[in-house]
Short mmCIF file of C-alpha atoms in Angstrom, two decimals:
data_model
loop_
_atom_site.label_atom_id
_atom_site.label_comp_id
_atom_site.label_asym_id
_atom_site.label_seq_id
_atom_site.Cartn_x
_atom_site.Cartn_y
_atom_site.Cartn_z
CA MET A 1 19.58 -39.45 -41.23
CA ILE A 2 23.41 -39.54 -41.43
CA ALA A 3 23.18 -42.69 -43.61
CA ALA A 4 20.70 -41.04 -45.80
CA ALA A 5 23.00 -37.98 -46.24
CA ALA A 6 25.76 -40.31 -47.43
CA LYS A 7 23.53 -41.84 -50.08
CA PHE A 8 22.51 -38.62 -51.77
CA PRO A 9 25.82 -37.86 -53.58
CA ARG A 10 25.96 -41.47 -54.80
CA ILE A 11 22.38 -41.14 -56.24
CA VAL A 12 23.40 -37.99 -58.16
CA ASP A 13 26.63 -39.71 -59.36
CA ARG A 14 24.61 -42.52 -60.87
CA THR A 15 22.30 -39.98 -62.62
CA ILE A 16 25.32 -38.33 -64.08
CA LEU A 17 26.41 -41.64 -65.59
CA ARG A 18 23.00 -42.16 -67.09
CA SER A 19 22.83 -38.71 -68.51
CA GLY A 20 25.03 -39.57 -71.45
CA ASN A 21 27.53 -37.06 -72.99
CA ASP A 22 25.28 -34.03 -72.78
CA PRO A 23 27.58 -31.45 -71.16
CA THR A 24 24.68 -29.20 -70.04
CA ASN A 25 23.07 -32.08 -68.13
CA ILE A 26 26.40 -33.08 -66.54
CA SER A 27 27.27 -29.54 -65.44
CA LEU A 28 23.78 -29.04 -63.99
CA LEU A 29 23.82 -32.35 -62.13
CA ARG A 30 27.26 -31.81 -60.72
CA ALA A 31 26.08 -28.47 -59.35
CA THR A 32 23.05 -30.22 -57.88
CA ARG A 33 25.31 -32.76 -56.23
CA GLY A 34 27.26 -30.03 -54.43
CA GLY A 35 24.16 -28.19 -53.42
CA MET A 36 22.45 -31.26 -52.07
CA VAL A 37 25.47 -32.22 -49.94
CA ALA A 38 25.64 -28.71 -48.51
CA ALA A 39 21.91 -28.62 -47.84
CA MET A 40 22.01 -31.93 -46.09
CA ARG A 41 24.80 -30.83 -43.95
CA ARG A 42 22.92 -27.81 -42.86
CA THR A 43 19.81 -30.00 -42.21
CA LEU A 44 21.84 -32.37 -40.05
CA ALA A 45 23.24 -29.44 -38.00
CA LEU A 46 19.79 -28.02 -37.49
CA SER A 47 18.31 -31.38 -36.57
CA ALA A 48 21.12 -32.01 -34.03
CA LEU A 49 20.33 -28.63 -32.43
CA LEU A 50 16.61 -29.36 -32.29
CA CYS A 51 17.31 -32.77 -30.72
CA LEU A 52 19.48 -31.16 -28.02
CA THR A 53 16.78 -28.56 -27.22
CA ALA A 54 13.70 -30.78 -27.63
CA PRO A 55 12.87 -31.12 -23.94
CA ALA A 56 12.53 -27.32 -23.60
CA LEU A 57 10.33 -27.04 -26.73
CA ALA A 58 8.15 -30.05 -26.23
CA GLN A 59 4.35 -29.70 -25.95
CA SER A 60 1.78 -32.37 -25.48
CA PRO A 61 -0.22 -33.24 -28.69
CA GLN A 62 -3.40 -32.36 -26.80
CA SER A 63 -2.20 -28.80 -26.04
CA VAL A 64 -1.03 -28.22 -29.68
CA ARG A 65 -4.38 -29.42 -31.02
CA ALA A 66 -6.35 -27.24 -28.65
CA ASP A 67 -4.26 -24.12 -29.37
CA ASP A 68 -4.46 -24.69 -33.13
CA ARG A 69 -8.22 -25.24 -33.05
CA ALA A 70 -8.77 -22.03 -30.85
CA ASN A 71 -6.68 -19.93 -33.31
CA TYR A 72 -8.51 -21.34 -36.29
CA VAL A 73 -11.90 -20.64 -34.75
CA ARG A 74 -10.87 -17.02 -33.98
CA ALA A 75 -9.64 -16.59 -37.61
CA ILE A 76 -12.97 -17.84 -38.97
CA ALA A 77 -14.97 -15.67 -36.54
CA ALA A 78 -12.87 -12.67 -37.67
CA GLY A 79 -13.58 -13.55 -41.35
CA TYR A 80 -17.26 -13.83 -40.50
CA LYS A 81 -17.28 -10.38 -39.06
CA ALA A 82 -15.22 -8.83 -41.86
CA ALA A 83 -17.48 -10.38 -44.52
CA PHE A 84 -20.76 -9.30 -42.96
CA LEU A 85 -19.59 -5.81 -42.11
CA CYS A 86 -18.25 -5.36 -45.63
CA GLY A 87 -21.54 -6.63 -47.22
CA GLY A 88 -23.72 -4.75 -44.79
CA ILE A 89 -21.93 -1.46 -45.22
CA PHE A 90 -21.06 -1.38 -48.89
CA ASN A 91 -23.68 -3.71 -50.47
CA ALA A 92 -26.59 -2.60 -48.30
CA GLY A 93 -25.63 0.96 -47.04
CA ARG A 94 -26.08 -0.03 -43.33
CA THR A 95 -23.96 1.15 -40.46
CA GLU A 96 -21.42 -0.88 -38.59
CA ARG A 97 -23.56 -0.66 -35.45
CA GLN A 98 -26.67 -1.86 -37.24
CA VAL A 99 -24.89 -4.85 -38.66
CA GLU A 100 -23.41 -5.75 -35.29
CA ALA A 101 -26.81 -5.53 -33.66
CA LEU A 102 -28.71 -7.77 -36.08
CA GLU A 103 -26.70 -9.78 -38.72
CA LEU A 104 -23.92 -10.58 -36.21
CA LYS A 105 -26.19 -11.71 -33.38
CA GLY A 106 -27.46 -15.32 -32.86
CA ILE A 107 -24.93 -16.65 -35.37
CA TYR A 108 -23.20 -20.05 -35.30
CA PRO A 109 -22.54 -20.89 -31.52
CA GLU A 110 -18.77 -21.30 -31.97
CA TYR A 111 -18.45 -17.81 -33.26
CA ASP A 112 -21.24 -16.03 -31.44
CA GLN A 113 -19.22 -15.11 -28.31
CA ILE A 114 -15.92 -14.35 -30.13
CA VAL A 115 -17.26 -11.95 -32.81
CA PRO A 116 -18.25 -9.15 -30.43
CA THR A 117 -14.77 -9.20 -28.88
CA LEU A 118 -12.95 -8.64 -32.16
CA SER A 119 -12.07 -5.08 -33.23
CA ALA A 120 -13.02 -4.07 -36.84
CA GLN A 121 -11.47 -1.24 -38.89
CA VAL A 122 -13.77 0.11 -41.65
CA ASP A 123 -12.12 2.17 -44.41
CA ARG A 124 -15.02 3.71 -46.35
CA ARG A 125 -12.69 5.39 -48.87
CA ALA A 126 -10.90 2.23 -49.73
CA GLY A 127 -13.92 -0.03 -49.39
CA THR A 128 -12.23 -2.40 -46.99
CA VAL A 129 -13.01 -3.99 -43.61
CA SER A 130 -10.17 -5.56 -41.52
CA VAL A 131 -10.69 -7.47 -38.36
CA ALA A 132 -7.76 -8.29 -36.04
CA PHE A 133 -7.68 -11.76 -34.32
CA ASP A 134 -4.06 -12.70 -33.70
CA ARG A 135 -0.83 -10.93 -32.80
CA GLN A 136 1.30 -12.82 -35.33
CA LEU A 137 -1.01 -12.95 -38.28
CA THR A 138 -2.46 -10.04 -40.33
CA PRO A 139 -6.11 -9.03 -39.66
CA ARG A 140 -8.75 -10.69 -41.79
CA LEU A 141 -9.55 -8.52 -44.77
CA ALA A 142 -12.69 -8.07 -46.87
CA VAL A 143 -12.50 -5.79 -49.92
CA TRP A 144 -15.52 -4.37 -51.85
CA THR A 145 -15.30 -4.13 -55.70
CA ALA A 146 -17.91 -2.69 -57.98
CA GLY A 147 -19.94 -5.46 -59.64
CA LYS A 148 -18.35 -8.15 -57.40
CA GLY A 149 -19.31 -7.06 -53.96
CA CYS A 150 -17.03 -8.18 -51.11
CA THR A 151 -14.12 -10.59 -51.41
CA LEU A 152 -12.56 -12.14 -48.33
CA ALA A 153 -8.81 -12.55 -48.40
CA PRO A 154 -7.31 -15.86 -47.02
CA ILE A 155 -6.07 -16.14 -43.49
CA GLY A 156 -2.67 -14.48 -43.20
CA ALA A 157 -2.85 -12.53 -46.45
CA PRO A 158 -1.12 -9.18 -46.46
CA ALA A 159 -3.16 -5.99 -46.45
CA ALA A 160 -4.38 -4.94 -49.86
CA ALA A 161 -3.28 -1.53 -51.35
CA HIS A 162 -5.97 1.06 -50.80
CA ARG A 163 -7.84 2.41 -53.77
CA SER A 164 -8.34 6.08 -54.45
CA VAL A 165 -12.10 5.77 -55.41
CA ALA A 166 -14.54 5.29 -52.58
CA PRO A 167 -17.55 2.88 -53.04
CA PRO A 168 -20.54 4.81 -54.33
CA PRO A 169 -23.72 5.04 -52.23
CA VAL A 170 -26.24 2.19 -52.50
CA ALA A 171 -28.44 2.76 -55.59
CA GLY A 172 -31.97 4.13 -55.01
CA PRO A 173 -35.18 3.46 -56.94
CA ASP A 174 -35.08 2.72 -60.64
CA PRO A 175 -37.41 5.19 -62.42
CA ARG A 176 -38.72 2.50 -64.79
CA ALA A 177 -42.12 0.92 -64.18
CA TRP A 178 -42.44 -2.31 -62.18
CA PRO A 179 -41.29 -5.04 -62.69
CA LEU A 180 -38.11 -3.74 -64.40
CA GLY A 181 -38.09 -0.69 -62.18
CA ASP A 182 -39.74 0.71 -59.00
CA ALA A 183 -42.28 3.17 -60.40
CA GLY A 184 -45.98 2.44 -60.10
CA ILE A 185 -45.71 0.20 -56.98
CA ALA A 186 -48.84 0.90 -54.92
CA PRO A 187 -49.69 -2.06 -52.71
CA ARG A 188 -53.21 -2.19 -51.40
CA PRO A 189 -53.61 -5.29 -49.32
CA SER A 190 -56.86 -6.28 -47.89
CA ASP A 191 -57.27 -5.88 -44.15
CA ALA A 192 -56.98 -9.65 -43.77
CA MET A 193 -53.80 -9.80 -45.78
CA ALA A 194 -52.30 -6.79 -43.88
CA ARG A 195 -52.99 -8.56 -40.60
CA VAL A 196 -51.13 -11.69 -41.83
CA VAL A 197 -48.14 -9.60 -42.92
CA ASP A 198 -48.13 -7.84 -39.58
CA ARG A 199 -47.97 -11.26 -37.75
CA ALA A 200 -44.92 -11.99 -39.69
CA PHE A 201 -43.23 -9.04 -38.04
CA ASP A 202 -44.61 -9.86 -34.55
CA GLY A 203 -43.20 -13.37 -34.23
CA GLY A 204 -46.49 -15.02 -35.12
CA TYR A 205 -44.87 -17.43 -37.48
CA GLY A 206 -41.94 -18.37 -35.37
CA ARG A 207 -41.00 -17.43 -31.81
CA GLY A 208 -37.88 -15.32 -31.77
CA SER A 209 -37.96 -14.86 -35.59
CA GLU A 210 -36.74 -11.49 -36.96
CA THR A 211 -38.49 -10.47 -40.20
CA LEU A 212 -36.82 -7.77 -42.20
CA GLY A 213 -39.05 -7.54 -45.28
CA ILE A 214 -42.15 -9.01 -46.88
CA VAL A 215 -43.09 -8.66 -50.55
CA VAL A 216 -46.26 -10.42 -51.97
CA LEU A 217 -46.97 -10.54 -55.66
CA ARG A 218 -50.30 -11.64 -57.28
CA ASP A 219 -50.52 -11.75 -61.07
CA GLY A 220 -47.10 -10.02 -61.15
CA ARG A 221 -48.33 -6.93 -59.18
CA VAL A 222 -47.02 -5.90 -55.71
CA VAL A 223 -50.16 -6.38 -53.44
CA ALA A 224 -48.38 -6.21 -50.05
CA GLU A 225 -45.00 -4.88 -48.95
CA ARG A 226 -43.52 -4.02 -45.53
CA TYR A 227 -40.04 -3.57 -44.00
CA ARG A 228 -38.48 -3.52 -40.60
CA ASP A 229 -36.98 -0.26 -39.41
CA GLY A 230 -33.51 0.17 -40.87
CA PHE A 231 -34.40 -1.80 -44.01
CA GLY A 232 -36.42 -1.02 -47.10
CA PRO A 233 -36.86 -1.77 -50.79
CA PHE A 234 -33.21 -1.02 -51.55
CA VAL A 235 -31.41 -2.47 -48.52
CA ALA A 236 -29.87 -5.93 -49.30
CA ASN A 237 -28.89 -8.77 -47.12
CA ARG A 238 -27.24 -12.22 -47.69
CA THR A 239 -29.28 -14.73 -49.52
CA TRP A 240 -27.67 -17.73 -47.84
CA SER A 241 -28.99 -20.88 -49.66
CA VAL A 242 -31.47 -18.97 -51.81
CA ALA A 243 -28.25 -18.65 -53.91
CA LYS A 244 -28.56 -22.38 -54.69
CA SER A 245 -31.78 -21.75 -56.52
CA ILE A 246 -30.30 -18.75 -58.29
CA THR A 247 -27.41 -20.91 -59.37
CA GLY A 248 -29.84 -23.46 -60.77
CA THR A 249 -31.32 -20.60 -62.80
CA LEU A 250 -27.92 -19.58 -63.96
CA VAL A 251 -27.25 -23.17 -65.17
CA GLY A 252 -30.44 -22.94 -67.29
CA LEU A 253 -29.41 -19.55 -68.62
CA SER A 254 -26.07 -20.88 -69.67
CA GLY A 255 -27.57 -23.47 -72.01
CA VAL A 256 -25.26 -26.33 -70.88
CA ASP A 257 -26.64 -29.88 -71.04
CA VAL A 258 -27.21 -31.03 -67.37
CA ARG A 259 -27.13 -34.64 -68.51
CA CYS A 260 -23.49 -34.39 -69.22
CA PRO A 261 -20.69 -35.04 -66.70
CA ALA A 262 -19.76 -31.89 -64.73
CA ASP A 263 -16.71 -30.18 -66.11
CA ILE A 264 -14.37 -30.17 -63.13
CA PRO A 265 -10.71 -29.72 -64.24
CA GLU A 266 -9.45 -30.83 -60.79
CA TRP A 267 -10.95 -34.30 -61.41
CA ARG A 268 -9.12 -34.89 -64.61
CA ILE A 269 -6.14 -36.97 -63.66
CA ARG A 270 -3.82 -37.94 -66.50
CA HIS A 271 -3.45 -41.76 -67.03
CA ARG A 272 -5.93 -42.52 -64.28
CA ALA A 273 -9.73 -42.43 -64.22
CA ASP A 274 -11.28 -40.40 -61.46
CA PRO A 275 -14.68 -41.98 -60.70
CA ARG A 276 -16.05 -38.51 -59.73
CA ALA A 277 -15.68 -37.48 -63.34
CA ALA A 278 -18.87 -39.37 -64.03
CA ILE A 279 -21.00 -37.12 -61.83
CA THR A 280 -23.45 -35.11 -63.99
CA LEU A 281 -24.52 -31.54 -63.55
CA ASP A 282 -28.06 -32.92 -62.93
CA LYS A 283 -26.80 -34.96 -59.85
CA LEU A 284 -25.06 -31.89 -58.36
CA LEU A 285 -28.22 -29.76 -58.76
CA ARG A 286 -30.30 -32.52 -57.11
CA MET A 287 -27.89 -33.00 -54.15
CA ALA A 288 -27.34 -36.62 -55.34
CA SER A 289 -23.59 -36.47 -56.20
CA GLY A 290 -22.58 -39.29 -53.89
CA LEU A 291 -19.68 -37.05 -52.58
CA HIS A 292 -18.80 -37.20 -48.96
CA SER A 293 -19.07 -34.07 -46.74
CA ASP A 294 -17.97 -33.52 -43.23
CA THR A 295 -21.22 -32.35 -41.65
CA ALA A 296 -24.95 -32.75 -42.25
CA GLY A 297 -25.93 -29.80 -44.41
CA ASN A 298 -22.27 -29.54 -45.32
CA ARG A 299 -21.09 -26.39 -43.47
CA THR A 300 -18.30 -24.92 -45.56
CA ASP A 301 -16.95 -22.25 -43.22
CA ALA A 302 -13.43 -22.42 -44.51
CA ILE A 303 -14.77 -21.23 -47.92
CA TYR A 304 -17.41 -18.85 -46.62
CA PHE A 305 -15.30 -17.17 -43.89
CA GLY A 306 -11.75 -18.57 -44.05
CA GLY A 307 -10.66 -17.48 -47.55
CA THR A 308 -10.19 -21.00 -48.81
CA THR A 309 -11.19 -21.21 -52.39
CA VAL A 310 -13.87 -23.40 -54.04
CA THR A 311 -11.26 -25.09 -56.24
CA GLU A 312 -9.11 -25.88 -53.18
CA GLN A 313 -11.79 -27.46 -51.04
CA ALA A 314 -15.05 -28.16 -52.86
CA THR A 315 -13.27 -30.26 -55.39
CA SER A 316 -11.39 -32.41 -52.88
CA TRP A 317 -14.13 -34.52 -51.32
CA PRO A 318 -14.25 -38.28 -52.23
CA LEU A 319 -17.25 -40.40 -53.13
CA SER A 320 -19.03 -42.03 -50.29
CA SER A 321 -21.91 -43.55 -52.36
CA ARG A 322 -22.64 -44.05 -56.02
CA PRO A 323 -23.98 -40.93 -57.74
CA GLY A 324 -27.78 -40.81 -57.69
CA GLU A 325 -28.20 -43.23 -54.75
CA ARG A 326 -28.75 -40.91 -51.88
CA PHE A 327 -29.83 -37.31 -51.14
CA ARG A 328 -27.40 -35.29 -49.09
CA TYR A 329 -27.96 -31.52 -48.86
CA ALA A 330 -24.52 -30.05 -49.57
CA ASN A 331 -23.01 -26.67 -50.39
CA ASN A 332 -20.25 -28.39 -52.27
CA ASP A 333 -22.59 -29.81 -54.81
CA ILE A 334 -23.82 -26.37 -55.94
CA MET A 335 -20.40 -24.76 -55.79
CA LEU A 336 -19.14 -27.61 -58.00
CA ALA A 337 -21.99 -26.90 -60.35
CA ALA A 338 -20.72 -23.33 -60.71
CA ARG A 339 -17.19 -24.54 -61.05
CA SER A 340 -18.29 -26.67 -63.96
CA LEU A 341 -19.89 -23.62 -65.63
CA ARG A 342 -16.58 -21.71 -65.40
CA ALA A 343 -14.66 -24.48 -67.04
CA THR A 344 -17.28 -24.97 -69.76
CA LEU A 345 -18.02 -21.37 -70.55
CA GLY A 346 -14.62 -19.82 -69.99
CA ASP A 347 -13.74 -17.07 -67.58
CA ALA A 348 -15.30 -14.14 -69.53
CA ARG A 349 -18.74 -15.65 -70.07
CA TYR A 350 -18.73 -17.18 -66.63
CA ARG A 351 -18.09 -13.77 -64.92
CA ALA A 352 -20.73 -12.10 -67.00
CA LEU A 353 -23.48 -14.72 -66.37
CA PRO A 354 -24.83 -13.51 -63.06
CA ALA A 355 -24.99 -9.86 -64.28
CA ARG A 356 -26.72 -11.07 -67.45
CA LEU A 357 -29.60 -12.50 -65.39
CA PHE A 358 -29.77 -9.62 -62.86
CA THR A 359 -29.68 -6.92 -65.48
CA ALA A 360 -32.35 -8.56 -67.62
CA LEU A 361 -34.78 -8.85 -64.62
CA GLY A 362 -34.05 -5.33 -63.17
CA MET A 363 -32.34 -6.92 -60.06
CA ARG A 364 -29.93 -3.92 -59.73
CA HIS A 365 -29.49 -4.43 -56.00
CA THR A 366 -28.21 -7.95 -56.34
CA VAL A 367 -24.60 -9.10 -56.48
CA ALA A 368 -23.09 -12.58 -56.62
CA GLN A 369 -19.81 -12.71 -54.65
CA SER A 370 -16.79 -14.87 -55.27
CA ASP A 371 -13.70 -16.22 -53.59
CA TRP A 372 -10.31 -14.50 -54.13
CA GLN A 373 -9.77 -16.67 -57.21
CA ASP A 374 -12.97 -15.52 -58.79
CA ASN A 375 -14.98 -18.74 -58.17
CA LEU A 376 -18.61 -17.96 -57.42
CA ILE A 377 -19.50 -19.06 -53.84
CA ALA A 378 -22.77 -20.07 -55.48
CA SER A 379 -24.24 -21.95 -52.57
CA SER A 380 -24.74 -18.93 -50.33
CA ASP A 381 -22.80 -15.76 -50.92
CA MET A 382 -25.18 -13.46 -52.87
CA TRP A 383 -26.73 -10.24 -51.52
CA THR A 384 -30.14 -9.00 -52.67
CA THR A 385 -33.39 -7.30 -51.69
CA ALA A 386 -36.94 -8.52 -51.21
CA ARG A 387 -38.08 -6.72 -54.36
CA ASP A 388 -35.29 -8.32 -56.47
CA LEU A 389 -36.23 -11.78 -55.13
CA ALA A 390 -39.79 -11.03 -55.98
CA ARG A 391 -38.78 -10.26 -59.62
CA LEU A 392 -36.93 -13.63 -59.61
CA GLY A 393 -39.95 -15.49 -58.24
CA GLN A 394 -42.20 -13.97 -60.95
CA PHE A 395 -39.66 -14.93 -63.51
CA TRP A 396 -39.79 -18.53 -62.24
CA LEU A 397 -43.59 -18.38 -62.32
CA GLN A 398 -43.52 -17.39 -65.94
CA ASP A 399 -41.09 -20.26 -66.83
CA GLY A 400 -38.25 -18.06 -67.76
CA LEU A 401 -40.20 -15.61 -69.90
CA TRP A 402 -39.55 -11.89 -69.09
CA GLN A 403 -41.03 -8.88 -70.87
CA GLY A 404 -41.87 -10.99 -73.81
CA ARG A 405 -38.37 -12.50 -74.12
CA ARG A 406 -37.57 -16.13 -73.38
CA LEU A 407 -34.42 -16.22 -71.25
CA LEU A 408 -34.51 -19.78 -69.90
CA PRO A 409 -35.08 -22.86 -72.15
CA ALA A 410 -38.76 -23.78 -72.45
CA GLY A 411 -39.60 -26.12 -69.63
CA TRP A 412 -36.57 -25.30 -67.47
CA MET A 413 -38.71 -24.50 -64.43
CA ARG A 414 -40.57 -27.77 -64.78
CA TYR A 415 -37.12 -29.39 -64.73
CA MET A 416 -36.08 -27.55 -61.58
CA THR A 417 -39.36 -28.29 -59.85
CA THR A 418 -39.72 -31.98 -60.71
CA PRO A 419 -38.31 -34.48 -58.27
CA ALA A 420 -36.13 -37.27 -59.63
CA GLY A 421 -34.01 -39.82 -57.78
CA PRO A 422 -33.47 -39.82 -54.03
CA GLN A 423 -35.38 -37.41 -51.82
CA PRO A 424 -34.77 -35.72 -48.46
CA ASP A 425 -35.83 -37.42 -45.27
CA ARG A 426 -38.46 -34.75 -44.56
CA SER A 427 -41.91 -33.80 -45.80
CA GLU A 428 -40.79 -31.33 -48.42
CA GLY A 429 -39.34 -32.73 -51.61
CA TYR A 430 -36.38 -31.46 -53.74
CA GLY A 431 -36.16 -30.89 -57.41
CA ALA A 432 -33.05 -29.39 -59.05
CA SER A 433 -31.76 -26.69 -56.65
CA ILE A 434 -35.25 -25.86 -55.22
CA TRP A 435 -37.59 -27.16 -52.50
CA LEU A 436 -40.96 -28.63 -53.28
CA PHE A 437 -44.24 -28.11 -51.34
CA GLY A 438 -47.83 -29.29 -51.62
CA ALA A 439 -50.69 -30.83 -49.65
CA ALA A 440 -48.39 -32.25 -46.99
CA GLN A 441 -47.43 -28.74 -46.04
CA GLY A 442 -50.93 -27.23 -46.40
CA LEU A 443 -50.23 -25.67 -49.74
CA PRO A 444 -51.50 -26.29 -53.29
CA ASP A 445 -49.67 -29.00 -55.15
CA GLY A 446 -46.89 -27.59 -57.36
CA SER A 447 -45.73 -25.01 -54.89
CA TYR A 448 -42.05 -24.57 -54.53
CA SER A 449 -39.55 -22.43 -52.60
CA ALA A 450 -35.98 -21.15 -52.59
CA GLN A 451 -34.80 -21.22 -48.92
CA GLY A 452 -31.84 -19.91 -47.00
CA ASN A 453 -30.35 -19.81 -43.52
CA ARG A 454 -31.75 -17.20 -41.05
CA GLY A 455 -35.06 -17.20 -42.76
CA GLN A 456 -34.74 -16.31 -46.40
CA TYR A 457 -37.61 -17.58 -48.59
CA VAL A 458 -38.96 -17.13 -52.09
CA MET A 459 -42.24 -19.15 -52.21
CA VAL A 460 -44.11 -19.58 -55.58
CA VAL A 461 -47.64 -20.93 -55.78
CA PRO A 462 -48.40 -21.30 -59.47
CA SER A 463 -52.01 -22.22 -59.06
CA GLN A 464 -52.60 -18.98 -57.19
CA ARG A 465 -50.42 -16.86 -59.44
CA LEU A 466 -48.65 -15.99 -56.14
CA VAL A 467 -45.05 -15.08 -55.20
CA VAL A 468 -44.20 -14.58 -51.49
CA VAL A 469 -40.80 -13.24 -50.41
CA ARG A 470 -39.79 -13.18 -46.75
CA ARG A 471 -36.40 -11.79 -45.70
CA GLY A 472 -35.12 -12.49 -42.26
CA GLU A 473 -32.22 -12.51 -39.80
CA ASP A 474 -33.64 -15.25 -37.51
CA PRO A 475 -31.19 -15.89 -34.67
CA GLY A 476 -30.04 -19.27 -33.39
CA SER A 477 -32.75 -21.85 -33.40
CA ALA A 478 -35.60 -19.48 -34.44
CA ARG A 479 -37.51 -20.69 -37.41
CA PHE A 480 -40.07 -18.89 -39.56
CA ASP A 481 -42.98 -21.16 -40.79
CA VAL A 482 -43.20 -19.99 -44.41
CA ALA A 483 -45.75 -22.67 -45.35
CA ARG A 484 -48.27 -21.53 -42.80
CA PHE A 485 -47.55 -17.82 -43.61
CA THR A 486 -48.17 -18.59 -47.28
CA ALA A 487 -51.32 -20.59 -46.54
CA ASP A 488 -52.70 -17.72 -44.47
CA LEU A 489 -51.96 -15.27 -47.33
CA ILE A 490 -53.87 -17.53 -49.67
CA ALA A 491 -56.80 -17.68 -47.38
CA ALA A 492 -56.91 -13.84 -46.80
CA PRO A 493 -59.52 -12.29 -49.19
#
């Protein structure tokens, strides 16, 4: 290090000689020479001090890694709690106790035991939730904003300034007639259909499953509807991966050409070709990007609950196979599709796109949430109700026609529900952001479903003119059999 310190002034001296006669450059470089020498002397003194005290400060690499991992897991667990309390209280109108008893039970194992031990502070006037997790770092913070829902600040971010306007109460019924509003809904299920719906709430389609709401449409009319205590037509919960299918719908609404390469600014490297720049929007929607991801299913906890942004992490993965050669279900692919929309449409049109869809369909209890740099977390982080998802399912069934207006390009739903390229290693197929069902699952061919973690389903059976929505908070390994449930509804007279 001492030898290196001696070289720095000589390097600057040679730079001065090459700078020519420009007095500004010479003055600046001479000042730099002096500053570099002083800085290096300070560094040497500090290094010597550290070397003398190293035995007292030393830790084994194993203990450092274990401590770091434990702190990180606590930070993510705190973010998980802040995000769900914020969404449950301000998006859905639930109480802190209700959210803790259901949405925060049976979650990912690494957080399940930590979350109940963390103390949360809810400021209803400011629309914030903070969760302490570490003595040296600030609490994790989630902030609610009108039209945007809850945004999670990054780990270590300072507390946000409180606002003077409290979040309004969750909206009630829309006086317009169904499907734009909530007037005129009078479900009259047959006795057989009512029994099928009741079994969904009694664990009949999955041991340990927790059904929150069921809405069944036939020919666009609500023929069956039921909710768990504490929920109802206007109480939202997180969509999880149903958001992927909503994002596929937003891509269609935007009018962009999915055959073109995705517009990812982070992949544009000057003077060097990034091979990822050839990945098309179509490959992203079909989970066939070829990008590597760290886990099967591509858990993205750092984005969902850590405050890391989409542009920081989702854009950073390298290729591990040629685009279009293998199916790998990945949150990153859908977040990248949304990132591409932002770059292509520009910020204003991009931010308005979800509201454009939700407003047109009457989905007034639905919100698409973003990271703190305004990137949609489009693979999971939307909040909505069973009725709003029923509206969306009917919109799909009608191939993007709504109230006499064409909102999606003609044939867009055929595109979303047609398999192309590699398929998942399971009986269901995959189209462009949506799961495909048929005879192999005991359903009519052409059936398809949006699906999300903890039991979120929007099943569409075009041949039966049927839309089935099931909302859940299935804990741990519990699974709801949506195919059997749908088949039993079809069979009910």
